[in-house]
Coordinates of C-alpha atoms in Angstrom, one line a residue:
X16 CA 24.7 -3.7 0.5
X17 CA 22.6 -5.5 -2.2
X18 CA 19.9 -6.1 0.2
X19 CA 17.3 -7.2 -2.7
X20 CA 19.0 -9.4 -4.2
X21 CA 20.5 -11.4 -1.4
X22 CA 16.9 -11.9 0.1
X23 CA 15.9 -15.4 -1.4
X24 CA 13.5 -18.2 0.3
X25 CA 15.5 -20.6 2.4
X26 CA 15.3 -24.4 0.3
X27 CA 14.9 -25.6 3.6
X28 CA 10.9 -24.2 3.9
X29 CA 8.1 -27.1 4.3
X30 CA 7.6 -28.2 0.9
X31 CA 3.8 -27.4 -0.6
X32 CA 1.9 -30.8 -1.7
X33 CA 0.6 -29.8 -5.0
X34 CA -3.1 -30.8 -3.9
X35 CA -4.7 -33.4 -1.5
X36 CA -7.7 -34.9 -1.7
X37 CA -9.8 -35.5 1.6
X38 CA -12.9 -37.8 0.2
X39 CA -13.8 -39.5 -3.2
X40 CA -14.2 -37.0 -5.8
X41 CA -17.0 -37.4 -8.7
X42 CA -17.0 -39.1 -11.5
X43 CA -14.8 -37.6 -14.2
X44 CA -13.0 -35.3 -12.0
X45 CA -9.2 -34.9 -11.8
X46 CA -7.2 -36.1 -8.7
X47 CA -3.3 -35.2 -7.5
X48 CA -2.6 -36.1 -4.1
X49 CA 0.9 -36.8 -2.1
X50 CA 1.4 -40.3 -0.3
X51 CA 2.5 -38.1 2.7
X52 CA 2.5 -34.5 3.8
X53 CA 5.8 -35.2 5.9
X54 CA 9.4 -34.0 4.1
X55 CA 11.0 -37.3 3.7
X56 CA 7.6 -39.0 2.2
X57 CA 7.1 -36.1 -0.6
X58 CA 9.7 -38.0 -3.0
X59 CA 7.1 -40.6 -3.4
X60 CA 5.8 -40.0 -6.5
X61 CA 2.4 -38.0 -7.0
X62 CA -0.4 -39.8 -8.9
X63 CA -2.8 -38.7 -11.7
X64 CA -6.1 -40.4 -11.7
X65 CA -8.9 -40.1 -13.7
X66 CA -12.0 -41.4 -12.1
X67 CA -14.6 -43.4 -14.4
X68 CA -16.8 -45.3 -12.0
X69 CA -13.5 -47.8 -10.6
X70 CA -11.0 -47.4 -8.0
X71 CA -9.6 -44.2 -7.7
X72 CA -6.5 -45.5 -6.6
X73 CA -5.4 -47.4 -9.8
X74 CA -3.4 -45.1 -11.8
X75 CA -3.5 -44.2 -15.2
X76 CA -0.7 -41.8 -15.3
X77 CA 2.4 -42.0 -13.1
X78 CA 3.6 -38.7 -12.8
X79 CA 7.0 -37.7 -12.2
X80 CA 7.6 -35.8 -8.4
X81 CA 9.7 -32.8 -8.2
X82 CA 10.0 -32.7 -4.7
X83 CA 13.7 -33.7 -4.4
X84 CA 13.9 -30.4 -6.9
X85 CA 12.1 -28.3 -4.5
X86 CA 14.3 -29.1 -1.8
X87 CA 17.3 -28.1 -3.2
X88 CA 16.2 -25.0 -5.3
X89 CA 15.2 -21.4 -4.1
X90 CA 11.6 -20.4 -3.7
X91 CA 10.0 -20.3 -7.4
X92 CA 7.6 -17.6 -7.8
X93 CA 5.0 -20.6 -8.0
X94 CA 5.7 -22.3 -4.9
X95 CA 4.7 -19.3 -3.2
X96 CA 1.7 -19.0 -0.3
X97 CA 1.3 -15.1 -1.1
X98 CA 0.8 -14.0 -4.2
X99 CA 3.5 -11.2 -3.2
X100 CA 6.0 -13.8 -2.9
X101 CA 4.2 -14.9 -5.9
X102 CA 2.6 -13.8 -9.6
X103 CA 3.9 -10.1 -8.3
X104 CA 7.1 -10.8 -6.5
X105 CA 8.4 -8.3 -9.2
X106 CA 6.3 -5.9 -8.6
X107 CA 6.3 -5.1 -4.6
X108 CA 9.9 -6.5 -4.6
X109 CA 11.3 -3.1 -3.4
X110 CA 9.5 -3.5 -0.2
X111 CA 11.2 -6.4 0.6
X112 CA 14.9 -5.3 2.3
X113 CA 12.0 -3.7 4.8
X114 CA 9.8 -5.8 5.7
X115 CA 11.3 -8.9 5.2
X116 CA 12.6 -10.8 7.8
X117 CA 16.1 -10.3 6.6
X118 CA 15.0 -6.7 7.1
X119 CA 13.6 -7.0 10.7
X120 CA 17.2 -9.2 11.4
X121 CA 18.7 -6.0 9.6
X122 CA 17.2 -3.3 11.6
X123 CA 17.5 -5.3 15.0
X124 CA 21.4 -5.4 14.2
X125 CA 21.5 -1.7 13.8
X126 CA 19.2 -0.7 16.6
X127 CA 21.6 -3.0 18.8
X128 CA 25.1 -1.6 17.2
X129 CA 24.1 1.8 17.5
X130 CA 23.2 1.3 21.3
X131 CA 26.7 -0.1 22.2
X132 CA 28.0 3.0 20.3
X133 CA 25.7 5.1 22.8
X134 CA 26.9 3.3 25.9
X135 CA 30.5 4.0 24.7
X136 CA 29.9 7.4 24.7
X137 CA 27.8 8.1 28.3
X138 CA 30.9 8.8 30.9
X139 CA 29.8 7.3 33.8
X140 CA 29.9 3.9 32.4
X141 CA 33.5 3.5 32.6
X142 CA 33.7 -0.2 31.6
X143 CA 32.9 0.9 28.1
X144 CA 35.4 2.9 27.0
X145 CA 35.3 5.0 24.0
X146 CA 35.4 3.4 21.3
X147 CA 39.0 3.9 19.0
X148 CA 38.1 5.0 15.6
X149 CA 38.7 1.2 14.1
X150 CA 36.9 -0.3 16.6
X151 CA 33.6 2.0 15.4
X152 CA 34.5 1.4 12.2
X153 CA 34.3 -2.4 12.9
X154 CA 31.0 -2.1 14.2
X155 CA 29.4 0.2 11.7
X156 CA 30.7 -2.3 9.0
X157 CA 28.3 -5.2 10.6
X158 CA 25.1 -3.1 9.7
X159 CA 26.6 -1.6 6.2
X160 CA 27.6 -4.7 5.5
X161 CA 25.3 -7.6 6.6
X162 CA 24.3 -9.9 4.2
X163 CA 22.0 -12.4 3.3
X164 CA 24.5 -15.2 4.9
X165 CA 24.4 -13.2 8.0
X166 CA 20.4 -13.4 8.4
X167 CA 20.8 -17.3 7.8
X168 CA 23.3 -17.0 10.5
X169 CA 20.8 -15.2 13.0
X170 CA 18.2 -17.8 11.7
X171 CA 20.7 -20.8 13.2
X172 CA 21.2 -19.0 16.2
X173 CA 17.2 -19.0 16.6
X174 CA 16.7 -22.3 16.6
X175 CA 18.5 -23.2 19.5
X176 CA 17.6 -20.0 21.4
X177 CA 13.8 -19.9 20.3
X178 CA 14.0 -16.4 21.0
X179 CA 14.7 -13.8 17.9
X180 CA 16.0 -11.0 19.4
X181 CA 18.4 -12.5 21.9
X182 CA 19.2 -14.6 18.6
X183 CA 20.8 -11.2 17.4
X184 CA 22.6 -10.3 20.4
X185 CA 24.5 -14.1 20.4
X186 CA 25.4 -13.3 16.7
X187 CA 26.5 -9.9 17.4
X188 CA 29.1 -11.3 20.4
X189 CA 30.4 -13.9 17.9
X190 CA 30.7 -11.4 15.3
X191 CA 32.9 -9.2 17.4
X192 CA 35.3 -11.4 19.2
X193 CA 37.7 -11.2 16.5
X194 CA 37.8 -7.6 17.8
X195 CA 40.2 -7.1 21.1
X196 CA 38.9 -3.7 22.1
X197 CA 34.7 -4.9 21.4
X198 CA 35.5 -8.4 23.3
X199 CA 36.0 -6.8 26.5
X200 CA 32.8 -5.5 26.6
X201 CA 30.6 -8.0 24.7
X202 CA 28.3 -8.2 27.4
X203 CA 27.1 -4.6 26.8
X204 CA 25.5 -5.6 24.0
X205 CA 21.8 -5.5 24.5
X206 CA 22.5 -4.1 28.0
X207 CA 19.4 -3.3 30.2
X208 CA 17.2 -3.5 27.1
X209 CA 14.0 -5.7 26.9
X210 CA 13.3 -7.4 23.2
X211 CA 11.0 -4.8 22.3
X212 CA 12.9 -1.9 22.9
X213 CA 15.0 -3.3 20.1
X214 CA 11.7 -4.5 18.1
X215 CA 9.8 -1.4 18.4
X216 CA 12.7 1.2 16.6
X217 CA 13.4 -2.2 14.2
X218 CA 9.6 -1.5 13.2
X219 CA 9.8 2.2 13.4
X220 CA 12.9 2.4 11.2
X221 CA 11.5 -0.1 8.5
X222 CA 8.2 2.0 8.2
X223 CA 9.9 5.3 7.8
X224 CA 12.7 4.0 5.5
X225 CA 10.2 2.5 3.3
X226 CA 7.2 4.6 3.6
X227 CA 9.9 7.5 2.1
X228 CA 11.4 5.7 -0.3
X229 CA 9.1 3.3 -1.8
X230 CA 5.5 4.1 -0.8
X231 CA 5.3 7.3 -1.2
X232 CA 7.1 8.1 -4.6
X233 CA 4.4 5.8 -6.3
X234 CA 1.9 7.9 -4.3
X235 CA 3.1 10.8 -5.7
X236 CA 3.7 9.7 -9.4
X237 CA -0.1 8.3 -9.4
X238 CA -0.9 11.6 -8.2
X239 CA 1.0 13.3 -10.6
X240 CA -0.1 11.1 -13.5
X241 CA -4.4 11.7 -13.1
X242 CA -3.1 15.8 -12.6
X243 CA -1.8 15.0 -16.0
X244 CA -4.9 13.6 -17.3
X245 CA -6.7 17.0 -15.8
X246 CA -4.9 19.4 -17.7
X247 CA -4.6 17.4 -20.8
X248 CA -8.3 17.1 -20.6
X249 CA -9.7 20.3 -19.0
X250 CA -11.3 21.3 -22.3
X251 CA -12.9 17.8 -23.4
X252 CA -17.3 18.4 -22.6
X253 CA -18.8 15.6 -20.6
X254 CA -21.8 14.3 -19.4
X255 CA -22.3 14.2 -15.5
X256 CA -23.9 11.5 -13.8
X257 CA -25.8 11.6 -10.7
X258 CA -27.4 8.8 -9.5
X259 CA -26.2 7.1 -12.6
X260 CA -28.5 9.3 -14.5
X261 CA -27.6 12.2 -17.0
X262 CA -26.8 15.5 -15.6
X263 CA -25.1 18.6 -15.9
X264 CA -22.0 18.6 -18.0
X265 CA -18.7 18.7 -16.9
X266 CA -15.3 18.3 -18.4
X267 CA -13.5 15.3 -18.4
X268 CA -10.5 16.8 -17.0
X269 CA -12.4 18.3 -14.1
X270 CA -13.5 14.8 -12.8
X271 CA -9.7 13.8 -12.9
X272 CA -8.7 17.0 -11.2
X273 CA -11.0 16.0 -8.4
X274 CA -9.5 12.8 -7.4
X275 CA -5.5 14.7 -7.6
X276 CA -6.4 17.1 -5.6
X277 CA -8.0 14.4 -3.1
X278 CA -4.8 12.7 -3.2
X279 CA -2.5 15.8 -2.8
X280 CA -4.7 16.5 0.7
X281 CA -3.8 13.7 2.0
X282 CA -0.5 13.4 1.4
X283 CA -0.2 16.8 3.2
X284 CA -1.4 15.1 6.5
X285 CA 1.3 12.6 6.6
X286 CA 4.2 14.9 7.5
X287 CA 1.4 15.7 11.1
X288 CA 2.5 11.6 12.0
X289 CA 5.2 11.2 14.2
X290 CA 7.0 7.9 14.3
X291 CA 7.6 6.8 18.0
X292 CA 9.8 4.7 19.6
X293 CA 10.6 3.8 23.4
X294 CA 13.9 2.7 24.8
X295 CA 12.7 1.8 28.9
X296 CA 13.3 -1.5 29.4
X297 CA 10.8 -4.2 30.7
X298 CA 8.1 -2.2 31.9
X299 CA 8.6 1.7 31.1
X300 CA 10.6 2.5 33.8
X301 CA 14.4 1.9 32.9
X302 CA 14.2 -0.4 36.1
X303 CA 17.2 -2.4 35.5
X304 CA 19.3 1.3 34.0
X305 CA 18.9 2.7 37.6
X306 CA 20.1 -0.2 39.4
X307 CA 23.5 -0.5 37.3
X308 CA 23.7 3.4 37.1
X309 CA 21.5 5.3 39.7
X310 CA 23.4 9.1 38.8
X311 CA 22.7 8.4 34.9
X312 CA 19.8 10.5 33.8
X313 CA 18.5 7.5 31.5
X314 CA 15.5 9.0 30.2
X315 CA 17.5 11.6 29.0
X316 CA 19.8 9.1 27.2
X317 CA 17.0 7.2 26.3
X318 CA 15.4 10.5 24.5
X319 CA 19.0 11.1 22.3
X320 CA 19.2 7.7 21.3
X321 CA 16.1 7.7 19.8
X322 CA 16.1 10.6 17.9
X323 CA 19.5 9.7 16.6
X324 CA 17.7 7.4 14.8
X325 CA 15.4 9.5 13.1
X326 CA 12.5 8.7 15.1
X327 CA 10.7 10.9 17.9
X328 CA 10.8 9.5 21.5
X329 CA 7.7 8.7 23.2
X330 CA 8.8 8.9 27.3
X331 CA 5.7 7.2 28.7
X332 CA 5.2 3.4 27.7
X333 CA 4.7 0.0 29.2
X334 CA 7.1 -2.6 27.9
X335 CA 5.7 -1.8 24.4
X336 CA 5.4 1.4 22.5
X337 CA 1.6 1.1 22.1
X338 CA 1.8 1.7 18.5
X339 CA -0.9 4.7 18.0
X340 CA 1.0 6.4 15.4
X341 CA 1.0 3.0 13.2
X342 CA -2.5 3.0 13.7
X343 CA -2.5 6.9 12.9
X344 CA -0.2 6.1 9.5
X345 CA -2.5 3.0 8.1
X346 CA -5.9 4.7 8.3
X347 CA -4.3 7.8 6.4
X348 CA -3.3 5.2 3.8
X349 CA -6.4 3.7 3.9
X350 CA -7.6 7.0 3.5
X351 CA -5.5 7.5 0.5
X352 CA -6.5 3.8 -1.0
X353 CA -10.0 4.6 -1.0
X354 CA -9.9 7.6 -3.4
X355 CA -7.9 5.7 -5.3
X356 CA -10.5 3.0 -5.4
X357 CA -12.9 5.7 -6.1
X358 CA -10.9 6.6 -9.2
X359 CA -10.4 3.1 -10.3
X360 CA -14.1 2.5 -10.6
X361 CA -15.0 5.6 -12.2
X362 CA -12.6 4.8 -14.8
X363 CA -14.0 1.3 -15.0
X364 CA -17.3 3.6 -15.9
X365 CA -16.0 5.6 -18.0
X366 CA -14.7 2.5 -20.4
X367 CA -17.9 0.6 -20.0
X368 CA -19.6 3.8 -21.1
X369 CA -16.6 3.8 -24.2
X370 CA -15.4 6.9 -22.8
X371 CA -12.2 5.8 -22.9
X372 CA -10.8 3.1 -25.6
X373 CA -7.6 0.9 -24.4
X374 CA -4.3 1.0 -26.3
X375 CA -4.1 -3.0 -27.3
X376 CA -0.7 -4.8 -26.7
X377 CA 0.4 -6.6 -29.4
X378 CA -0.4 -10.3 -28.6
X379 CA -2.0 -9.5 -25.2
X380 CA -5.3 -11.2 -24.6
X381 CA -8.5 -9.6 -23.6
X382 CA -11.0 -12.6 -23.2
X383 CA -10.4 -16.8 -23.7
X384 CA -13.0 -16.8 -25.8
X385 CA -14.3 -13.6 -27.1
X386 CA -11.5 -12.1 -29.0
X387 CA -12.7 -8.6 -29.5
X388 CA -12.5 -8.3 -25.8
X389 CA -10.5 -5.6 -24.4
X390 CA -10.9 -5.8 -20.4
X391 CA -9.7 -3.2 -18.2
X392 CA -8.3 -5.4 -15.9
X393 CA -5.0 -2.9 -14.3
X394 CA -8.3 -1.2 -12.7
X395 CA -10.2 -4.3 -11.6
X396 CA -6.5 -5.3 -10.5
X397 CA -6.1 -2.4 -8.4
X398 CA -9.4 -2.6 -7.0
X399 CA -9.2 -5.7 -5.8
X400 CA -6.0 -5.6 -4.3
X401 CA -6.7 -1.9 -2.7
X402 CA -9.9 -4.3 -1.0
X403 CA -6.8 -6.2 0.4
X404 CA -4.9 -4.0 1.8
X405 CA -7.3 -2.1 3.6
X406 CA -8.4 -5.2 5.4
X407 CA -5.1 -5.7 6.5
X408 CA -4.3 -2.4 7.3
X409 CA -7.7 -1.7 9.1
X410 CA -6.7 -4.6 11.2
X411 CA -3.9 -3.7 12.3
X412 CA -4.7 -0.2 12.9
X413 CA -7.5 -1.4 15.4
X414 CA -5.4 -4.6 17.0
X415 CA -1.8 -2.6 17.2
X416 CA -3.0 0.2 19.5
X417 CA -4.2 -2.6 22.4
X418 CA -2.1 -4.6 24.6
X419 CA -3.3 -5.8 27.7
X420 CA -1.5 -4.3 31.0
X421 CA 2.0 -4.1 30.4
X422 CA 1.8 -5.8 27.4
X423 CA 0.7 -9.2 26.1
X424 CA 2.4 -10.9 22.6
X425 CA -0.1 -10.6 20.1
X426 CA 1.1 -7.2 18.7
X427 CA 4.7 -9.4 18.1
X428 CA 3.4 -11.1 15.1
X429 CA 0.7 -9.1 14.3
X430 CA 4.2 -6.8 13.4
X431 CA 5.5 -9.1 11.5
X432 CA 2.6 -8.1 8.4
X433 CA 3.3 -4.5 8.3
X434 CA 4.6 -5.3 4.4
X435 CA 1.7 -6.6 4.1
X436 CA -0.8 -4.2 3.9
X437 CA 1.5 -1.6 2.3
X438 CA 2.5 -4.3 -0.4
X439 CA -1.5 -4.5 -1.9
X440 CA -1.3 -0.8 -2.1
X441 CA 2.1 -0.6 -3.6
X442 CA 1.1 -3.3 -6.2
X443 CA -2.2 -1.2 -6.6
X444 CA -0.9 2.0 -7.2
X445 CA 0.9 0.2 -9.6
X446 CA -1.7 -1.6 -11.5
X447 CA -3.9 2.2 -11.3
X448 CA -0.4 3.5 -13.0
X449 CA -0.4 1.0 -15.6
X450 CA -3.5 1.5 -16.1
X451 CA -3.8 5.1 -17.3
X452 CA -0.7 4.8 -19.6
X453 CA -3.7 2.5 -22.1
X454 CA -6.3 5.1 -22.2
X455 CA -7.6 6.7 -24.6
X456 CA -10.1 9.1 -25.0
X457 CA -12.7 8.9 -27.0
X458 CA -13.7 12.5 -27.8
X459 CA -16.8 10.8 -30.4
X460 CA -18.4 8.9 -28.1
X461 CA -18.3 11.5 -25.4
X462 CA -19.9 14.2 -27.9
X463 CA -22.6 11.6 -28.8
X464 CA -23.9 11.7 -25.2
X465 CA -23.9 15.1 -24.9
X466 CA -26.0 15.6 -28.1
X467 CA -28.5 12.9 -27.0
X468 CA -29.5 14.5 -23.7
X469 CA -30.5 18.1 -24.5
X470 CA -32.4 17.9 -20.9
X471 CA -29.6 18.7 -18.8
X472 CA -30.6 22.1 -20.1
X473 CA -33.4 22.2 -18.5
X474 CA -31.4 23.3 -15.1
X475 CA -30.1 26.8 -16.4
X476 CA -33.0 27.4 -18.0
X477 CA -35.1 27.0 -15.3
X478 CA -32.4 28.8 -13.2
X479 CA -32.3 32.0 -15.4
X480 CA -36.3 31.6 -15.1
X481 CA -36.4 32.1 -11.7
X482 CA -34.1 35.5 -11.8
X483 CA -36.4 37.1 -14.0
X484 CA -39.6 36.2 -11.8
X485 CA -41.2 34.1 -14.5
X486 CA -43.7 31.9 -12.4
X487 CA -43.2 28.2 -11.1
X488 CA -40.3 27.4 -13.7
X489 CA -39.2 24.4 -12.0
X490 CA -42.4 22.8 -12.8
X491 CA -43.3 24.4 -16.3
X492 CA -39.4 22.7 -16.9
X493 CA -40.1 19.0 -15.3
X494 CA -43.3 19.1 -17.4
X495 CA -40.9 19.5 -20.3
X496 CA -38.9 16.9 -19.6
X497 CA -39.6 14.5 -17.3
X498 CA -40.5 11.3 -19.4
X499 CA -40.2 12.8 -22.6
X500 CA -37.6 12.8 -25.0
X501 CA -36.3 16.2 -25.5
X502 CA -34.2 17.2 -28.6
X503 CA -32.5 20.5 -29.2
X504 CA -35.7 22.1 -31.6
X505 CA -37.5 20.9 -28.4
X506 CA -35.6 23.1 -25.8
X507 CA -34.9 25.9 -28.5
X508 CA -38.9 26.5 -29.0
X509 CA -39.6 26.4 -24.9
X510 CA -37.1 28.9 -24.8
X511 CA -37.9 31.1 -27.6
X512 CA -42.0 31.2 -25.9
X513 CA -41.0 32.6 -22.4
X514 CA -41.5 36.0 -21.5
X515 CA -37.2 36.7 -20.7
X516 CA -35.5 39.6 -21.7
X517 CA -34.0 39.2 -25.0
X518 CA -30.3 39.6 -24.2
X519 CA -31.1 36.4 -21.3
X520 CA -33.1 34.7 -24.3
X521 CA -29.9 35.2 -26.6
X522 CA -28.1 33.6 -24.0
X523 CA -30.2 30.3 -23.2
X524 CA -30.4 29.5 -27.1
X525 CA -26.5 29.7 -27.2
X526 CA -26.1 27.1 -24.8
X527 CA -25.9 23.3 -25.6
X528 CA -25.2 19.9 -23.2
X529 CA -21.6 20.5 -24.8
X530 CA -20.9 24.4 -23.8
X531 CA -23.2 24.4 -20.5
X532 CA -20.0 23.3 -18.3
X533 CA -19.4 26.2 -16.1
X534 CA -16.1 26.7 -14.7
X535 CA -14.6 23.0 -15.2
X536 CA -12.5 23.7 -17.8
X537 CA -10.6 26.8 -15.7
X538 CA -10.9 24.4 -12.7
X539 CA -9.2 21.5 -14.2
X540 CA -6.6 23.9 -15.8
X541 CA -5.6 25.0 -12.5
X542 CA -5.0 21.8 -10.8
X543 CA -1.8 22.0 -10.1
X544 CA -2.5 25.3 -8.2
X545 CA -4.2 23.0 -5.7
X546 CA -2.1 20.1 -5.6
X547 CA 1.3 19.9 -3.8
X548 CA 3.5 16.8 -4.1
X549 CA 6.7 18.3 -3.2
X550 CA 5.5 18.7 0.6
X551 CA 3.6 16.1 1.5
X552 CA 3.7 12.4 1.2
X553 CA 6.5 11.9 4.0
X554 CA 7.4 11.1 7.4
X555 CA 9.7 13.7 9.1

């Protein structure tokens, strides 16, 4: 099944006025509007006027409407309402056989397919007979092979039903009357289930499925990609900063080792989340299973089908499964997106500092107008789009978990943007990714900090004061150096007057802002002692 590339935009969508305008604008401004916002009026052409003090409604430019195009052509990347539909349709477009809703049509089929199966299997319900190997065959070939035409189908179905799910079951007992032993028992299909039982493992299943396979392999190659950056740098000297302010030297590859091994923690906490699902019926209580089958231990059945799936059962429910591990699953990516914020802006840092230089593309373009511009926009990309995922996943982490009694509808389309969310961070990681592959660092400009802020010495020295009892060196230090530019004769003739033993005295004149980095080097070496990516970053 070529799931990807049979998801398209159905041609029959509300078609997008280009712009309208609601009052007059001023003078010298630009104008489009439509003659109508309804379907059959957007063929009137669209007008371009140019307003210099007369009637805004006299045109100057008739120009040509493509609205008759629109309607017969598949959604074009610019048409789009979300820019993941949109400008990065390419990039996020492995989520989409997920959470699409071909992909929620998808799952529903299966979920519903695999129940049938189930039933044919329980031996007290005798009108379902086991299935004969062809007729299993038959069904298992409607969820390996549905297709884009099928959804469509599901779609048509809809719009006389006005219900989605039940839109399912109707396709499903249309699909299978062309087979004897299935047409006998068509009305099995979605037996004793309530919509969300079906919803709730369509959810689960698309979460898991593409949490494992897309989400979480770009999770791991980001990872994997800054631990890089820590051992290729571990040795390269660099100046801290606190508070924005110089301070003691660390290694460049230490600050990347940081944010892997940040990463690599939590992805170990995501294999802890369970994904749920309930199979009870309308209220929790398999109400309607007990009063077709009262000697059928249905919680028990309940239990095996769910975990056939993959997924862990949850026994107690209301109609809905109240969604607490979603909620569990988005803040830990939240969690995730924020150090890789963290990291994005650092880096941002580091290249305004000149830390890092960016490899140039040929014929890429940095600013409009200043053309020695080189921006480092795959960060500011990421950032902003990591700012728009956590808002959507924060939301739906607080709003999923609460239903009111038995359940009210506003989790049903709340669902509906679990791509969402996840498709800001996917085209984030992505942008951090790209990113990283430019930099380079800039070893010169590093070394020139470091040799302009002999200072940062005054913390050892002032340390190795204090072993040796020589009194108040903490002040005698910010006396030194507070205010006062401090160069390395400076620091070497404070050094050389105190009363230290002259092995420790040997020691402190050796130092400089480039060799005073402690253990960073041996710390960013062993990164990959402290980051894991082969068992983490999945669901079980």
């Amino acid at each position: 099944m070529d799931a990807i590339a049979s998801l398209r935009a159905s041609a029959n969508s509300s078609l997008l006025p280009i712009c309208s305008s609601a009052h007059r604008q001023p003078s010298h401004s630009l104008i489009f509007s439509t003659s109508s916002s309804r379907v059959k009026d957007v063929t009137r052409s669209i007008r371009c006027s140019v307003s210099t003090g007369r009637d805004v409604n006299s045109p100057v430019v008739e120009m040509k409407s493509y609205a008759e195009e629109f309607a017969g052509m598949e959604l074009s990347s610019v048409m789009a309402l979300s820019p993941l539909d949109g400008r990065y349709v390419q990039k996020v477009m492995d989520l989409r056989p997920f959470f699409s809703e071909y992909g929620l049509i998808h799952f529903r089929v299966l979920v519903e397919v695999k129940w049938l199966l189930k039933l044919s299997e329980i031996p007290e319900i005798t009108e379902v007979p086991n299935f004969s190997g062809n007729a299993r065959a038959f069904l298992e070939s409607i969820i390996h092979d549905f297709k884009f035409n099928d959804a469509l189908e599901v779609k048509k179905i809809e719009k006389v039903t006005n219900h989605d799910v039940k839109a399912v079951e109707y396709f499903l007992k249309q699909k299978c009357k062309s087979c004897p032993e299935i047409a006998e028992v068509l009305e099995f299909f979605h037996f004793a289930c309530t919509s969300e039982d079906i919803n709730n493992l369509a959810h689960a299943l698309s979460l898991k499925e593409a949490m494992n396979t897309v989400i979480y392999p770009t999770m791991v190659e980001l990872c994997d990609a800054i631990c890089k950056m820590a051992k290729e740098n571990a040795h390269i000297p660099m100046l801290s900063r606190t508070h924005g302010q110089p301070a003691s030297p660390t290694t460049l590859g230490k600050e990347m080792a940081n944010f892997a091994v940040r990463l690599s923690d939590q992805g170990k906490k995501f294999p802890q989340i369970n994904v749920l699902g309930k199979f009870a019926g309308a209220v929790g209580n398999y109400n309607a299973h007990k009063a077709a089958y009262p000697t059928i231990d249905w919680p028990s059945i309940a239990a095996d089908f769910v975990r056939s799936l993959g997924i862990e059962f949850n026994p107690y429910v209301t109609q809905i499964e109240p969604h607490d591990y979603i909620a569990e699953l988005f803040n830990r990516v939240v969690q995730v997106n924020n150090i890789i914020l963290d990291f994005d802006r650092d880096i941002w840092n580091y290249i305004s500092l000149g830390y890092f230089k960016q490899i140039t593309k040929a014929g890429e373009i940095g600013s409009s107008t200043m053309p020695h511009k080189v921006n480092p926009i795959d960060f500011e990309n990421s950032e902003g789009n990591l700012c728009l995922a956590n808002a959507v996943l924060s939301a739906l982490s607080m709003k999923l978990p609460i239903s009111r009694m038995q359940r009210d509808l506003t989790d049903s389309t709340v669902l509906r943007n679990l791509g969402v969310g996840l498709g800001y961070s996917l085209l984030a990681y992505k942008s951090t990714l790209q990113g990283i592959k430019k930099l380079q660092v800039n070893e010169s400009r590093l070394n020139e900090d470091l040799e302009n802020t002999w200072e940062v010495l005054a913390e050892p020295i002032q340390t190795v004061m204090r072993r040796y009892a020589v009194p108040e060196p903490y002040e005698k230090l910010k006396e030194l150096t507070r205010g006062k530019v401090v160069t390395m004769d400076s620091i070497k003739q404070f050094i050389e007057g105190l009363d230290l033993p002259g092995e420790a005295k040997l020691e402190l004149l050796r130092l400089t802002p480039h060799s005073y980095i402690g253990e960073a080097e041996k710390l960013a070496k062993a990164v990959d002692d402290a980051v894991d990516l082969a068992n983490g970053f999945k669901l079980l």
